[in-house]
Tab-separated table of C-alpha atoms and ligand atoms in Angstrom:
chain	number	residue	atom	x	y	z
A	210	UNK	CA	12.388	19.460	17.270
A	211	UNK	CA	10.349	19.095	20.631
A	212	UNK	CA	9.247	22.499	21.919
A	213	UNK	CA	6.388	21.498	24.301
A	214	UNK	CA	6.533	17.830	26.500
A	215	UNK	CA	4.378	15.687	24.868
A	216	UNK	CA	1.074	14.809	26.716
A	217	UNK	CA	0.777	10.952	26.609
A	218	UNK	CA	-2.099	9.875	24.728
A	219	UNK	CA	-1.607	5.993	24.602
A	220	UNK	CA	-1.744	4.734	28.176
A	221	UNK	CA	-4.942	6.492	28.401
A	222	UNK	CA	-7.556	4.348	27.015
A	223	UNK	CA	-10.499	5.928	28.561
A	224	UNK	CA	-9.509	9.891	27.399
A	225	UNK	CA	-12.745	11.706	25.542
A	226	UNK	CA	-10.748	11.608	21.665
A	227	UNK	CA	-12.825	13.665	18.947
A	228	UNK	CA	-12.072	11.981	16.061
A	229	UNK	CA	-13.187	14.395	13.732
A	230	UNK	CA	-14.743	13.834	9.948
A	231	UNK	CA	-15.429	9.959	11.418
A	232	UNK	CA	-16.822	8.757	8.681
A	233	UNK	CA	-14.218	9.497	5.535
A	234	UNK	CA	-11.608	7.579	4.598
A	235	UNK	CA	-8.857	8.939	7.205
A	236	UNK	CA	-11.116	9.029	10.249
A	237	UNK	CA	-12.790	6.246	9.928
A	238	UNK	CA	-9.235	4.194	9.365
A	239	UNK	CA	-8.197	6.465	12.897
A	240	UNK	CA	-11.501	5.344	14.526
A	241	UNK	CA	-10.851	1.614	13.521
A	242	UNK	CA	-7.374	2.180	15.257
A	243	UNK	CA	-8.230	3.673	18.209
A	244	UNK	CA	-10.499	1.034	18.743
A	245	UNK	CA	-8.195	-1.859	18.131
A	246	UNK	CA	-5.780	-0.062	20.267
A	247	UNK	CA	-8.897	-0.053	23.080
A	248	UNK	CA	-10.058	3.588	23.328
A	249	UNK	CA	-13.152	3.572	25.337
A	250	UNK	CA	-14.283	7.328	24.460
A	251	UNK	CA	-14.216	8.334	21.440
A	252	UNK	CA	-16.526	11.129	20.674
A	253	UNK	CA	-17.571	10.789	16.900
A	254	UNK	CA	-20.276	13.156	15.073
A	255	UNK	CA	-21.599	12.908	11.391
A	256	UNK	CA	-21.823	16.365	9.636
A	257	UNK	CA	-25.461	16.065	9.917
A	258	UNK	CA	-25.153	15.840	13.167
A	259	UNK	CA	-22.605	18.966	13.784
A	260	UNK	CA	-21.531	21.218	10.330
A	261	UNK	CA	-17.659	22.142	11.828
A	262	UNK	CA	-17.840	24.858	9.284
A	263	UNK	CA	-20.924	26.814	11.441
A	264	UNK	CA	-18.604	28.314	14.306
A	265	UNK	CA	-21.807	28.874	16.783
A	266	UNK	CA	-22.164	25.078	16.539
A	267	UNK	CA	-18.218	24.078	16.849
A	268	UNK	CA	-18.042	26.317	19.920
A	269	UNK	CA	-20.698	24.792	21.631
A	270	UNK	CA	-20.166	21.649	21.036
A	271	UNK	CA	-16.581	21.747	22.183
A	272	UNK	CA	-17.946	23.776	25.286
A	273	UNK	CA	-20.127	21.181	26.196
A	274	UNK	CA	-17.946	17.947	25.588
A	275	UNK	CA	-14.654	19.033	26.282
A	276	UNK	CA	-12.808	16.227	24.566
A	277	UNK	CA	-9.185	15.895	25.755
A	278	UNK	CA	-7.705	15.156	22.527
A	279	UNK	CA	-8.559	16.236	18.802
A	280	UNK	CA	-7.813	14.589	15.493
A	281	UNK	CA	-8.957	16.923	12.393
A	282	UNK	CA	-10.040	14.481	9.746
A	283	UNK	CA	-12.618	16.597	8.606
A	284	UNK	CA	-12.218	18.248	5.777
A	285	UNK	CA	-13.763	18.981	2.291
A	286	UNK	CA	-11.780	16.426	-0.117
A	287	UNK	CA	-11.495	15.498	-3.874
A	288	UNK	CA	-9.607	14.909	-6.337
A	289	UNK	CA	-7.907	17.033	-9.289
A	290	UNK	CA	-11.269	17.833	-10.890
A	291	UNK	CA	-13.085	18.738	-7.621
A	292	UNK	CA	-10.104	21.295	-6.567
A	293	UNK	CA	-10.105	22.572	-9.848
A	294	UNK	CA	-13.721	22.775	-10.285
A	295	UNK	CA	-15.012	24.488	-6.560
A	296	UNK	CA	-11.983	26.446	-5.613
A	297	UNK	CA	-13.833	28.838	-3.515
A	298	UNK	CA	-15.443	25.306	-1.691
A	299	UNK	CA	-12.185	24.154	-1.189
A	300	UNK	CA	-10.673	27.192	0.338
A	301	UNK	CA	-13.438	28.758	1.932
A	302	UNK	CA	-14.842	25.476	3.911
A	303	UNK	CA	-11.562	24.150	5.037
A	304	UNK	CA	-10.948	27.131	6.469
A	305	UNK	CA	-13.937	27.607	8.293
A	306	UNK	CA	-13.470	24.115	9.444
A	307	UNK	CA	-9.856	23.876	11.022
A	308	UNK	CA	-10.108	27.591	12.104
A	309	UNK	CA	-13.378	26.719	13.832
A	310	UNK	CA	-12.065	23.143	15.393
A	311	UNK	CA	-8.122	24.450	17.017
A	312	UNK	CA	-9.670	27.606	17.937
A	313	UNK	CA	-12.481	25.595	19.796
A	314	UNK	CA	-10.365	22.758	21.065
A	315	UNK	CA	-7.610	25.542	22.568
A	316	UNK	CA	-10.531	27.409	24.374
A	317	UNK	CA	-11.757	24.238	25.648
A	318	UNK	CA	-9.228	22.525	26.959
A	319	UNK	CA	-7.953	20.069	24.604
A	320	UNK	CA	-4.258	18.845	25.806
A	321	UNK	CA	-3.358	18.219	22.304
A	322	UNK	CA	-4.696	18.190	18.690
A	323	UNK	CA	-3.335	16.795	15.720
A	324	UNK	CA	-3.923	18.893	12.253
A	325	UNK	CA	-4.022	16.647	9.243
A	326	UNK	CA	-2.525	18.706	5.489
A	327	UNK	CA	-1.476	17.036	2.916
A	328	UNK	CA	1.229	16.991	0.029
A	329	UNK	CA	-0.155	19.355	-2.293
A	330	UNK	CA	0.897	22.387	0.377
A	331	UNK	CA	4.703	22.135	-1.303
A	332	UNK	CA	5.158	24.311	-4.547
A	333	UNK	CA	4.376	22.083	-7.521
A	334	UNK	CA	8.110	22.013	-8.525
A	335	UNK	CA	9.671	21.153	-4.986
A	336	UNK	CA	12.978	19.493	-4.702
A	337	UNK	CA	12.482	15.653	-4.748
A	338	UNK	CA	11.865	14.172	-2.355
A	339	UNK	CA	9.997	16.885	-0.620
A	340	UNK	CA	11.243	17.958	2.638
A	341	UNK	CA	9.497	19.808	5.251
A	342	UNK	CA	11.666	23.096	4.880
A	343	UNK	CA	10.343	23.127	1.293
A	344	UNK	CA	6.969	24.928	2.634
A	345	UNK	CA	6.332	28.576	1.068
A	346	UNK	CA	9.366	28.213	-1.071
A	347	UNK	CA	7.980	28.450	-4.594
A	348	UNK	CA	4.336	28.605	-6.204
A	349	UNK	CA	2.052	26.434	-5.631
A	350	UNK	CA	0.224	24.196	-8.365
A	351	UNK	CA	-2.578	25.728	-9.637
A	352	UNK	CA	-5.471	23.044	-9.959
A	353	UNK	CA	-4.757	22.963	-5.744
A	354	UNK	CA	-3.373	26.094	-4.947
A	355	UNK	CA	-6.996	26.765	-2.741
A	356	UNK	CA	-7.144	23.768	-1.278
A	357	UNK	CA	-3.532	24.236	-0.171
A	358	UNK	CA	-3.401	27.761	1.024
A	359	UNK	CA	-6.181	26.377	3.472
A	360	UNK	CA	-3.905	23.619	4.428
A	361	UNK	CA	-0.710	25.706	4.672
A	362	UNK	CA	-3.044	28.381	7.011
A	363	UNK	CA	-3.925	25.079	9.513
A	364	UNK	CA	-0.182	24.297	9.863
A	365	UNK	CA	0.291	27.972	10.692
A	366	UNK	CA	-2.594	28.140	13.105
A	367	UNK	CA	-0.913	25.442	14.750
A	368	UNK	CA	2.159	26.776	15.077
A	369	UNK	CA	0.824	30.471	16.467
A	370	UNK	CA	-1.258	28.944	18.748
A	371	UNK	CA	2.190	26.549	20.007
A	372	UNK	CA	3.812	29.779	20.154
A	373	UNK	CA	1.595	32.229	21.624
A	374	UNK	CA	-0.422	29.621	24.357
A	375	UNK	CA	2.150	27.259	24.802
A	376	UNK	CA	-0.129	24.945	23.090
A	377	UNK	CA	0.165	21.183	21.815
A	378	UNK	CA	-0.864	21.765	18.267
A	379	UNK	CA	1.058	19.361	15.766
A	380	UNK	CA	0.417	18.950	12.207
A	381	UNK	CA	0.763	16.045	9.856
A	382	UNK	CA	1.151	16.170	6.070
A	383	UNK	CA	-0.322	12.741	4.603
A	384	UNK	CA	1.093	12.064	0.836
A	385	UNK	CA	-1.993	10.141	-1.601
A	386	UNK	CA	-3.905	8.034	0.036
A	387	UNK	CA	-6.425	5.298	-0.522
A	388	UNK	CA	-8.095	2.413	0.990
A	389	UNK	CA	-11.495	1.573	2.667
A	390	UNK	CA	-14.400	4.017	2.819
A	391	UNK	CA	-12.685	6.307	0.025
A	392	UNK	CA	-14.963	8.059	-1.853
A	393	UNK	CA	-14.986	5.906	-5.614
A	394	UNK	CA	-16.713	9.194	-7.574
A	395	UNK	CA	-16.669	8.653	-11.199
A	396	UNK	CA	-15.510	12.447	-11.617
A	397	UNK	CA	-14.664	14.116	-7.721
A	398	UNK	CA	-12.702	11.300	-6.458
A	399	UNK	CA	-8.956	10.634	-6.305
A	400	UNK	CA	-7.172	8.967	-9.058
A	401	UNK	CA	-7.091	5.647	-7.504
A	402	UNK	CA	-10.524	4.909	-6.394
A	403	UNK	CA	-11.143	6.417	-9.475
A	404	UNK	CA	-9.724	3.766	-11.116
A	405	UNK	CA	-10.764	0.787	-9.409
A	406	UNK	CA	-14.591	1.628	-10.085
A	407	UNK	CA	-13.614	2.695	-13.724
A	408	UNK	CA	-12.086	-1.209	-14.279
A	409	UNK	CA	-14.043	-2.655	-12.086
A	410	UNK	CA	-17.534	-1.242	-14.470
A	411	UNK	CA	-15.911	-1.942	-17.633
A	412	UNK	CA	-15.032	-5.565	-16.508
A	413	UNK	CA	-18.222	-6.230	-15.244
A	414	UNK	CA	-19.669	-5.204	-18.832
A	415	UNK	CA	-17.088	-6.339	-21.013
A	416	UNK	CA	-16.007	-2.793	-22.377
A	417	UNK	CA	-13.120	-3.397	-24.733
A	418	UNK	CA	-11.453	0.355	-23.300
A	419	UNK	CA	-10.833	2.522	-20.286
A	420	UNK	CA	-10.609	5.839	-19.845
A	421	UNK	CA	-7.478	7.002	-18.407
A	422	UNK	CA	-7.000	11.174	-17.325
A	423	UNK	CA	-3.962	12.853	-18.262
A	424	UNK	CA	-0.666	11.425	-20.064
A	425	UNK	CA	0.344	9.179	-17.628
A	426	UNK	CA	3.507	10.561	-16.723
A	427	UNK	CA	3.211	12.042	-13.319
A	428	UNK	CA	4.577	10.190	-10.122
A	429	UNK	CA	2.489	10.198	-7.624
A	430	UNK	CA	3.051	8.473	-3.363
A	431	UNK	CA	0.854	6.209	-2.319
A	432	UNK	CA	0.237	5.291	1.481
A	433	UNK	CA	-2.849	3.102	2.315
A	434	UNK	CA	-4.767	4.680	5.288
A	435	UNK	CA	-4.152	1.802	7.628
A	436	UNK	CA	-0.775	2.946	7.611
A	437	UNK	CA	-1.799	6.571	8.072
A	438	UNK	CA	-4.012	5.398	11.240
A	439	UNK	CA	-0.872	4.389	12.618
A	440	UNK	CA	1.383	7.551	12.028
A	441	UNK	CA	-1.374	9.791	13.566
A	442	UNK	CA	-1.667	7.429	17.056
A	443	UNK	CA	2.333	7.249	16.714
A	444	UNK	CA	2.430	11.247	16.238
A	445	UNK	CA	-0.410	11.765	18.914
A	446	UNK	CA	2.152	9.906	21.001
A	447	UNK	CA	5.344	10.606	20.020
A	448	UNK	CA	5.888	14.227	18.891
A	449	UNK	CA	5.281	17.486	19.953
A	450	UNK	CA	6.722	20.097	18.063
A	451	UNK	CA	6.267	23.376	15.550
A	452	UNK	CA	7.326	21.902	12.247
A	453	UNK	CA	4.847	19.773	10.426
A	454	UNK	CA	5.701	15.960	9.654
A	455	UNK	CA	5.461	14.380	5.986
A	456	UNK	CA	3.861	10.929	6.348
A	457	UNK	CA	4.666	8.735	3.017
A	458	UNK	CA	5.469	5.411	1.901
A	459	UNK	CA	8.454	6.775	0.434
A	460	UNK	CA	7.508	4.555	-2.610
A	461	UNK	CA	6.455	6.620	-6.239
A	462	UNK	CA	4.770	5.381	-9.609
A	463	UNK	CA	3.764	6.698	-12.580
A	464	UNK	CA	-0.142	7.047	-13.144
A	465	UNK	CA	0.613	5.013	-16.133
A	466	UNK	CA	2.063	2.429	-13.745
A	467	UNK	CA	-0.947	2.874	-11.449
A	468	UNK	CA	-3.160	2.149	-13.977
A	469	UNK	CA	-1.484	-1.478	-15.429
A	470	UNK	CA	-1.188	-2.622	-12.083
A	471	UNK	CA	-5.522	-1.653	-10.811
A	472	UNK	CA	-6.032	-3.218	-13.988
A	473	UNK	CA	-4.993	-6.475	-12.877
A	474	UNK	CA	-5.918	-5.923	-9.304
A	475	UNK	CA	-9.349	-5.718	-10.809
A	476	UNK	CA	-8.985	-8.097	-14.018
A	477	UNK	CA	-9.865	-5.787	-16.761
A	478	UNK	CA	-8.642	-7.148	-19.964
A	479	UNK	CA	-9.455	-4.237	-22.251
A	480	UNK	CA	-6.960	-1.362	-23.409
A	481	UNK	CA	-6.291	1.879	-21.675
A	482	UNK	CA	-6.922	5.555	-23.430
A	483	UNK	CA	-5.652	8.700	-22.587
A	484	UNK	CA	-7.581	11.484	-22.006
A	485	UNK	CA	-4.780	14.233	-22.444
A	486	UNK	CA	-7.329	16.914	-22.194
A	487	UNK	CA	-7.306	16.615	-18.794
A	488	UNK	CA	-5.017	17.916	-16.299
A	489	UNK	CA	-1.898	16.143	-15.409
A	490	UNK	CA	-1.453	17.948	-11.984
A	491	UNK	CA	2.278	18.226	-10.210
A	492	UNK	CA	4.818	16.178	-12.617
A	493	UNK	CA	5.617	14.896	-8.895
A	494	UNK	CA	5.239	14.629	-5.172
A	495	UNK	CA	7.151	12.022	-3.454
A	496	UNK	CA	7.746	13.000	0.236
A	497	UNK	CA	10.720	12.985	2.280
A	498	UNK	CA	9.380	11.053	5.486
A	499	UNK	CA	12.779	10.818	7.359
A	500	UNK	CA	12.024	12.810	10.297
A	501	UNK	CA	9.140	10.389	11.388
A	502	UNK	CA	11.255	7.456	10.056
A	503	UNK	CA	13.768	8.939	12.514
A	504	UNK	CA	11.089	9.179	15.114
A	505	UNK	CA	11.023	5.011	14.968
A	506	UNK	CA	7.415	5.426	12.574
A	507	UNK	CA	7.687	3.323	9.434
A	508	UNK	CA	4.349	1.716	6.754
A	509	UNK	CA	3.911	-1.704	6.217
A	510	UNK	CA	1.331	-1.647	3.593
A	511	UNK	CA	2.813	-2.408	0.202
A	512	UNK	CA	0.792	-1.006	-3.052
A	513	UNK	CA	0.346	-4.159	-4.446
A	514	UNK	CA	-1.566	-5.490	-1.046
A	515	UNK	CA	-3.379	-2.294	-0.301
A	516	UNK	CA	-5.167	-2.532	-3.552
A	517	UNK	CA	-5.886	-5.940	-3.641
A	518	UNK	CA	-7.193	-5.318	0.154
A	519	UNK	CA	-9.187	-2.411	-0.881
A	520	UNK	CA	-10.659	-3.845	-4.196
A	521	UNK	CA	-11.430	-6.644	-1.716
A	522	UNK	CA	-13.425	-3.944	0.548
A	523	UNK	CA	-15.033	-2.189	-2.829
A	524	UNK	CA	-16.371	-5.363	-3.636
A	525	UNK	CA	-18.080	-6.224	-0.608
A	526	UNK	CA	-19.359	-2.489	0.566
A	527	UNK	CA	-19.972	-0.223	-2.772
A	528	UNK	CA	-20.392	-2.222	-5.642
A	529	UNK	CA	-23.290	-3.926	-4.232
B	1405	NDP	N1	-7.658	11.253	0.663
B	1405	NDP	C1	-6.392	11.598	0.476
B	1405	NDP	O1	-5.734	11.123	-0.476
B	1405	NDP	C2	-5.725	12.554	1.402
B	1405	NDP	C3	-6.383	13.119	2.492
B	1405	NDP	N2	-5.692	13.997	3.309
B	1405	NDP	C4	-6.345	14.670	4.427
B	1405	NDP	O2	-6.982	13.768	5.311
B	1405	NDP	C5	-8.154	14.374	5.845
B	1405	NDP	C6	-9.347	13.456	5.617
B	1405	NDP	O3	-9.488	13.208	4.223
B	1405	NDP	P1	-10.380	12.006	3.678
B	1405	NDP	O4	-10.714	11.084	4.786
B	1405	NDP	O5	-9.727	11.507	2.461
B	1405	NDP	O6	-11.693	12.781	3.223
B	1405	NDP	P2	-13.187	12.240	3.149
B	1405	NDP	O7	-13.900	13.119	2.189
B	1405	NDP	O8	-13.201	10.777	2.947
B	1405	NDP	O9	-13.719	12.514	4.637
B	1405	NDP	C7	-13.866	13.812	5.125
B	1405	NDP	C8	-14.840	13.769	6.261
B	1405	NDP	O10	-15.062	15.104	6.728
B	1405	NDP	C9	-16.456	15.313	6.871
B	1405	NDP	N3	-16.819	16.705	6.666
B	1405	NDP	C10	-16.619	17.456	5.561
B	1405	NDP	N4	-17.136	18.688	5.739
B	1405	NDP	C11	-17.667	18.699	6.989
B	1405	NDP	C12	-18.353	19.670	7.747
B	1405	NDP	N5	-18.591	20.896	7.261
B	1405	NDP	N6	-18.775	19.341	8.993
B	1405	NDP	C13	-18.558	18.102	9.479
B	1405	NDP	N7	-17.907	17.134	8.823
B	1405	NDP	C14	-17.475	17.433	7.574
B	1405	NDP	C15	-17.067	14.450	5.779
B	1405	NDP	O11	-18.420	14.213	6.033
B	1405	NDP	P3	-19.451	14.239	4.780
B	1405	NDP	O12	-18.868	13.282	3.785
B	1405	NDP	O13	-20.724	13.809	5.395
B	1405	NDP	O14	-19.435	15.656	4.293
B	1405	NDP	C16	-16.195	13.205	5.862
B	1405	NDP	O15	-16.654	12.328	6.874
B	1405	NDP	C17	-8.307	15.728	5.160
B	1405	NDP	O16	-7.796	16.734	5.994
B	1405	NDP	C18	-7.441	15.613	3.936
B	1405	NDP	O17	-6.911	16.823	3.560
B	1405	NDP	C19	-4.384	14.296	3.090
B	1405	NDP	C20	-3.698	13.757	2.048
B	1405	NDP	C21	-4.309	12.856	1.112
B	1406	F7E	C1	-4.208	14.118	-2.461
B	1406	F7E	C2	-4.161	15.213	-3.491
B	1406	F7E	O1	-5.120	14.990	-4.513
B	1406	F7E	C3	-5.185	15.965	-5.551
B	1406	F7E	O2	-4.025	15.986	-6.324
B	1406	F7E	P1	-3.535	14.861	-7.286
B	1406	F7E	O3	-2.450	14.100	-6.642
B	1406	F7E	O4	-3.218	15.468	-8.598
B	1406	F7E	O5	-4.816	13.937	-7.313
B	1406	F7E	P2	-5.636	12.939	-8.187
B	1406	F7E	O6	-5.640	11.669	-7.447
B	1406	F7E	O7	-6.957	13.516	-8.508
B	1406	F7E	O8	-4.848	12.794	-9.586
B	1406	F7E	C4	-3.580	12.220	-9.684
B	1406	F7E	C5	-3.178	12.032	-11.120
B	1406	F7E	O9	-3.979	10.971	-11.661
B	1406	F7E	C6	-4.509	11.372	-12.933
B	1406	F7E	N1	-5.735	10.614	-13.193
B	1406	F7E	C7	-5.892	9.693	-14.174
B	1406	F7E	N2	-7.146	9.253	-14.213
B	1406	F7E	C8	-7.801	9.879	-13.206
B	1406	F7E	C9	-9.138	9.804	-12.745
B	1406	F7E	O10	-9.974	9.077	-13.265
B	1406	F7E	N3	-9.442	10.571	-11.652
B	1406	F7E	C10	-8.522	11.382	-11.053
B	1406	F7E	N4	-8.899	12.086	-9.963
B	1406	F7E	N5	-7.249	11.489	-11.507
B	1406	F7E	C11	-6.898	10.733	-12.553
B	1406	F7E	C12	-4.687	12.864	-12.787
B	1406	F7E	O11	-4.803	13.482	-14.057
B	1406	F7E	C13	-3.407	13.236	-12.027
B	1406	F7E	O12	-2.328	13.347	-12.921
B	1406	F7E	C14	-5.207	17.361	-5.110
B	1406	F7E	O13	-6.124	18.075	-5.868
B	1406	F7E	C15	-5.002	17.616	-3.703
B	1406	F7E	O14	-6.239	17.851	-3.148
B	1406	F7E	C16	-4.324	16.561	-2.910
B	1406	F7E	O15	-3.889	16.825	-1.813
C-alpha cells in the first residue's frame, strides 16, 4: 500500500499544522486532538477570516504561512435535503475549495496533507460492506451524486499529485458522523443532530408527536468525531499511500432504530411519524474499515455513549 515514506507528524509537536474548516464539527474535534496530543502550532482561520474557495486568497495565504502539514476539514456540508436542494453549491464550492487548498499546500511546501471524503463517493448500491475498490464502479445516488463527484475529484487530485510530484497526499473517507459542534439545522443538518433538536423541542413542549423523514428503513454507520480525530492523527502518522482509507465504526442501524434510541437519549415520550415524502437516500452504507483496522486504528466510541455525550454537549452549548 505505501508508495511514498511517510513523513512523521507525531514527534513533532511544534510543526505549523493548518487545520482547515476549524470550526465544524470534524476540525474542531482534530483541533481538540492535536491539542491534547500537545501541538504547539496550529494555524487555524475562520472563513471570515480566509474564503478557501477565492484561489487569490488560498495562494497567498499558503505563500505566506507555509504550514508543514494540512488537514482539509473544510468543506460545504449538509444533510440529504441540503445536497439535494443546492447541488450546484455542493459541487461547485467543494471543488473550488480542495482544488484551491492541495494545489496551494503542494506549491508551498507542505510535507503532507490529509484529504477528508466521505461515504457517499461509493455507488448507492455498493457491495456491503463497502470496500475501497468499490470507487467508480456503479452510479452514484442521486440526492449526493454533486457532492460526491467533488469528493471522488479530491481523492483523485491526491492521487495525481502522489503520482506526478512524488507527493504525500492521502485521503480519508469518514462514514456518518456526529458529535460536538455539529450543525443541529431543523432542515440542512444530518439526520442525527437532526433528531436530537427535533426530541429535544418537542420534549421541552410536551408535543405528543415527532416528525420522522423517510420510512425508516435505511442503515446508516455511525462514528462519533472523537473517534474520527483519532483516525486522521493515526493516518497523518501512519500511512502514506494512493488508495483512500474508509474510516467507520463498522457498526449499522436502521433510521428507525436511530430514532427509538435519540428518543430516549433525549426522553421524549411522544410517538414517532413518518414523513415518507421525503427521501430515503442509499438503502445502505456500512463501510469496510479493515485496511485501517489492519493498520492497528480501531473506535472506541459506542452509539449509545456518543449520543448521550453529545446530547450532554447540545444541552450545555446550543439549546441555551
Ligand atoms: N458531518 C459528517 O457526517 C461527515 C463529514 N465528512 C467530511 O468532513 C469534513 C468536515 O465536515 P463537517 O465538520 O461535518 O462540516 P461542518 O459544516 O461542520 O464544517 C465545515 C467547516 O468548513 C468551513 N468552510 C466551509 N466553506 C468554507 C470556505 N469557503 N472557506 C473557509 N471555510 C469554509 C465552515 O465554516 P463556516 O461554517 O463558517 O462556513 C466549517 O467550519 C468535510 O470534508 C466532510 O465532507 C465526511 C463524512 C461525514
Ligand atoms: C454524511 C452523508 O450525509 C448525507 O447522506 P445521508 O446519509 O442520506 O444523510 P442524512 O443524515 O441527511 O440522512 C440519513 C437518513 O436519515 C433520514 N432522516 C430522517 N429524519 C431526518 C431528518 O430530520 N434530517 C435528515 N437530514 N435526515 C433524516 C433521511 O431521510 C435518510 O434516510 C449526504 O447527503 C452526504 O452528504 C453524506 O456524505
Amino acid at each position: 500500500m505505501a508508495a511514498l515514506s511517510s513523513n512523521s507528524f507525531l514527534p513533532y509537536k511544534s510543526a505549523k499544522v493548518f487545520v482547515a474548516g476549524h470550526r465544524g464539527l470534524v476540525g474542531a474535534a482534530i483541533v481538540r486532538k492535536l491539542t491534547q496530543l500537545g501541538f504547539t502550532n496550529l494555524v487555524l482561520r475562520s472563513h471570515a477570516e480566509l474564503d478557501l474557495a477565492r484561489q487569490s486568497d488560498v495562494e497567498a495565504f499558503f505563500v505566506s504561512e507555509k504550514p508543514e502539514f494540512v488537514i482539509v476539514a473544510a468543506a460545504k456540508v449538509g444533510g440529504i435535503h441540503a445536497n439535494n436542494t443546492y447541488p450546484a453549491d455542493f459541487i461547485a464550492i467543494n471543488l473550488q475549495i480542495q482544488t484551491n487548498v492541495i494545489d496551494s499546500a503542494y506549491r508551498n511546501g507542505t510535507k503532507k496533507l490529509l484529504f477528508l471524503g466521505s461515504s457517499c463517493i461509493y455507488p448507492k448500491f455498493a457491495p456491503q460492506p463497502i470496500p475501497e475498490d468499490a470507487l467508480l464502479t456503479g452510479p452514484l445516488e442521486p440526492t449526493n451524486e454533486w457532492y460526491a463527484i467533488a469528493k471522488i475529484a479530491g481523492i483523485k487530485m491526491c492521487q495525481a499529485y502522489r503520482i506526478q510530484y512524488k507527493w504525500d497526499a492521502i485521503s480519508g473517507m469518514p462514514t456518518n458522523l456526529y458529535g460536538p459542534y455539529d450543525n443541529f439545522h431543523p432542515e440542512n443538518s444530518h439526520v442525527l443532530p437532526a433528531l436530537m433538536r427535533r426530541f429535544h423541542e418537542a420534549k421541552v413542549k410536551g408535543a405528543k408527536e415527532v416528525v420522522v423523514w423517510g420510512t425508516g428503513s435505511p442503515l446508516r454507520e455511525f462514528l462519533h468525531v472523537d473517534d474520527l480525530a483519532d483516525a486522521v492523527v493515526f493516518m497523518m502518522e501512519k500511512y502514506s499511500g494512493l488508495e483512500h482509507l474508509n474510516v467507520g465504526s463498522g457498526k449499522e442501524v436502521t433510521i428507525k432504530e436511530l430514532a427509538e434510541l435519540m428518543k430516549e437519549v433525549v426522553g421524549f415520550e411522544g410517538d414517532l411519524v413518518w414523513d415518507s415524502t421525503k427521501p430515503d437516500g442509499t438503502p445502505r452504507k456500512l463501510m469496510d474499515s479493515s485496511k485501517l483496522a489492519s493498520l492497528g486504528w480501531t473506535p472506541k466510541v459506542s452509539l449509545k455513549d456518543g449520543l448521550a455525550d453529545t446530547y450532554k454537549w447540545y444541552l450545555e452549548n446550543v439549546n441555551l
